[in-house]
């Protein structure tokens, strides 16, 4: 897994798209075991006034209704360590691997994913970290709302 993977490139572009829309710069892309893009999306809580549209949830939503077998062996690429909700969705659908851009600005449910047998790979991608660091500095209230903090 590397920053050159198509799924990761799409996740980063989705994060950029969210930022351009005035949202939180987190993107995700779900890739099947055979390398097909199943779904992609970005955090749209602000843009769509949503309680749950984190990047990973948006990617799953864009995939539409699929049989459980479609997720077996899949990889969820995400620009940020997934929160408990998004980690839970990956566990529910038995995604095999989560590849994240960074976990310096937020450390989510990585240990829980590993405990449930999901491989977690952190690419420590500078652009992902810079986008989040800048966003959090400029919009702390939106960020804390997104992660469920007061």
Protein backbone atom coordinates (compact mmCIF):
# COMPACT_ATOMS: atom_id res chain seq x y z
CA UNK A 1 0.00 0.00 0.00
CA UNK A 2 1.35 3.39 -0.95
CA UNK A 3 0.41 6.97 -1.73
CA UNK A 4 0.47 5.94 -5.41
CA UNK A 5 -2.49 3.59 -5.01
CA UNK A 6 -5.46 4.79 -7.06
CA UNK A 7 -7.76 4.46 -4.04
CA UNK A 8 -5.56 6.72 -1.95
CA UNK A 9 -5.27 9.31 -4.73
CA UNK A 10 -9.07 9.40 -4.97
CA UNK A 11 -9.40 9.77 -1.18
CA UNK A 12 -7.02 12.76 -1.21
CA UNK A 13 -8.90 14.36 -4.11
CA UNK A 14 -12.17 13.86 -2.21
CA UNK A 15 -10.63 15.63 0.82
CA UNK A 16 -9.60 18.54 -1.39
CA UNK A 17 -13.12 18.64 -2.84
CA UNK A 18 -14.65 18.85 0.63
CA UNK A 19 -12.32 21.70 1.54
CA UNK A 20 -13.26 23.58 -1.67
CA UNK A 21 -16.94 23.13 -0.72
CA UNK A 22 -16.32 24.64 2.72
CA UNK A 23 -16.31 21.30 4.52
CA UNK A 24 -13.91 19.26 6.59
CA UNK A 25 -11.06 17.93 4.42
CA UNK A 26 -11.47 14.20 4.88
CA UNK A 27 -11.89 11.91 1.90
CA UNK A 28 -12.30 8.18 1.44
CA UNK A 29 -12.40 5.54 -1.27
CA UNK A 30 -13.52 1.93 -0.95
CA UNK A 31 -11.76 -0.53 -3.27
CA UNK A 32 -12.84 -4.15 -3.74
CA UNK A 33 -10.47 -7.09 -3.36
CA UNK A 34 -10.11 -7.21 -7.15
CA UNK A 35 -9.15 -3.52 -7.35
CA UNK A 36 -12.47 -2.04 -8.47
CA UNK A 37 -13.57 1.30 -7.01
CA UNK A 38 -16.76 0.48 -5.11
CA UNK A 39 -17.45 3.92 -3.64
CA UNK A 40 -15.87 7.24 -2.87
CA UNK A 41 -16.82 10.32 -0.92
CA UNK A 42 -15.84 13.00 1.52
CA UNK A 43 -16.93 14.46 4.81
CA UNK A 44 -20.12 16.37 4.02
CA UNK A 45 -21.52 17.08 7.48
CA UNK A 46 -21.33 20.84 6.96
CA UNK A 47 -22.33 20.89 3.30
CA UNK A 48 -25.32 18.57 3.71
CA UNK A 49 -26.21 19.35 7.32
CA UNK A 50 -25.65 15.69 8.14
CA UNK A 51 -25.02 14.00 11.46
CA UNK A 52 -23.14 11.04 9.95
CA UNK A 53 -21.56 11.85 6.58
CA UNK A 54 -17.92 11.40 7.52
CA UNK A 55 -15.63 10.53 4.61
CA UNK A 56 -15.81 6.77 5.11
CA UNK A 57 -19.58 6.81 5.60
CA UNK A 58 -19.92 8.88 2.43
CA UNK A 59 -17.84 6.36 0.49
CA UNK A 60 -20.00 3.50 1.77
CA UNK A 61 -23.17 5.46 0.96
CA UNK A 62 -21.99 6.13 -2.61
CA UNK A 63 -21.36 2.40 -3.07
CA UNK A 64 -25.08 1.85 -2.64
CA UNK A 65 -26.70 -1.33 -1.47
CA UNK A 66 -24.33 -4.24 -2.08
CA UNK A 67 -24.25 -7.87 -0.96
CA UNK A 68 -21.99 -8.56 2.00
CA UNK A 69 -19.61 -10.46 -0.27
CA UNK A 70 -18.75 -7.22 -2.11
CA UNK A 71 -16.86 -5.95 0.94
CA UNK A 72 -14.83 -9.10 1.65
CA UNK A 73 -11.16 -8.33 1.10
CA UNK A 74 -11.90 -4.66 0.38
CA UNK A 75 -9.66 -1.75 1.34
CA UNK A 76 -10.95 1.51 2.77
CA UNK A 77 -8.60 4.35 1.91
CA UNK A 78 -9.12 7.40 4.09
CA UNK A 79 -7.15 10.58 4.60
CA UNK A 80 -7.55 10.52 8.39
CA UNK A 81 -7.64 7.86 11.10
CA UNK A 82 -11.27 6.69 11.21
CA UNK A 83 -13.46 7.64 14.16
CA UNK A 84 -15.39 5.05 16.16
CA UNK A 85 -18.43 5.32 13.86
CA UNK A 86 -16.43 4.81 10.69
CA UNK A 87 -14.30 2.09 12.27
CA UNK A 88 -17.51 0.32 13.28
CA UNK A 89 -18.82 0.50 9.72
CA UNK A 90 -15.59 -1.05 8.41
CA UNK A 91 -15.92 -3.82 10.99
CA UNK A 92 -19.61 -4.36 10.23
CA UNK A 93 -18.93 -4.86 6.51
CA UNK A 94 -15.78 -6.89 7.18
CA UNK A 95 -13.45 -4.63 5.23
CA UNK A 96 -10.02 -6.29 5.23
CA UNK A 97 -7.78 -3.25 5.40
CA UNK A 98 -7.87 0.45 6.26
CA UNK A 99 -5.18 2.63 4.73
CA UNK A 100 -5.05 6.08 6.28
CA UNK A 101 -3.28 9.27 5.32
CA UNK A 102 -2.37 10.31 8.84
CA UNK A 103 -3.25 9.98 12.50
CA UNK A 104 -1.34 12.91 14.02
CA UNK A 105 -4.28 15.33 14.06
CA UNK A 106 -6.75 12.64 15.18
CA UNK A 107 -6.27 9.08 16.40
CA UNK A 108 -9.42 7.09 15.86
CA UNK A 109 -10.34 3.45 16.29
CA UNK A 110 -7.17 1.92 14.90
CA UNK A 111 -6.60 -0.41 17.84
CA UNK A 112 -10.21 -1.59 17.68
CA UNK A 113 -9.86 -2.29 13.97
CA UNK A 114 -6.72 -4.34 14.60
CA UNK A 115 -8.39 -6.23 17.44
CA UNK A 116 -11.12 -7.22 14.99
CA UNK A 117 -8.59 -8.52 12.45
CA UNK A 118 -8.48 -5.54 10.12
CA UNK A 119 -5.08 -4.52 8.81
CA UNK A 120 -4.32 -0.82 9.43
CA UNK A 121 -1.67 1.01 7.42
CA UNK A 122 -0.67 4.62 8.14
CA UNK A 123 0.97 6.37 5.18
CA UNK A 124 1.90 9.51 7.18
CA UNK A 125 1.04 11.66 4.18
CA UNK A 126 2.16 15.31 4.63
CA UNK A 127 -0.67 16.85 2.57
CA UNK A 128 -3.31 15.03 4.62
CA UNK A 129 -1.74 16.27 7.85
CA UNK A 130 -1.37 19.84 6.51
CA UNK A 131 -4.99 20.00 5.31
CA UNK A 132 -6.29 18.89 8.70
CA UNK A 133 -3.90 21.03 10.75
CA UNK A 134 -4.88 24.13 8.76
CA UNK A 135 -8.59 23.32 8.95
CA UNK A 136 -8.55 22.70 12.70
CA UNK A 137 -6.67 25.96 13.31
CA UNK A 138 -9.16 27.96 11.21
CA UNK A 139 -12.38 26.14 12.19
CA UNK A 140 -11.99 24.57 15.64
CA UNK A 141 -15.73 24.65 16.40
CA UNK A 142 -16.58 22.72 13.21
CA UNK A 143 -13.82 20.21 13.95
CA UNK A 144 -14.86 19.56 17.55
CA UNK A 145 -18.49 19.19 16.48
CA UNK A 146 -17.40 16.65 13.85
CA UNK A 147 -15.62 14.45 16.39
CA UNK A 148 -18.34 14.80 19.03
CA UNK A 149 -16.45 17.05 21.41
CA UNK A 150 -17.84 20.11 23.20
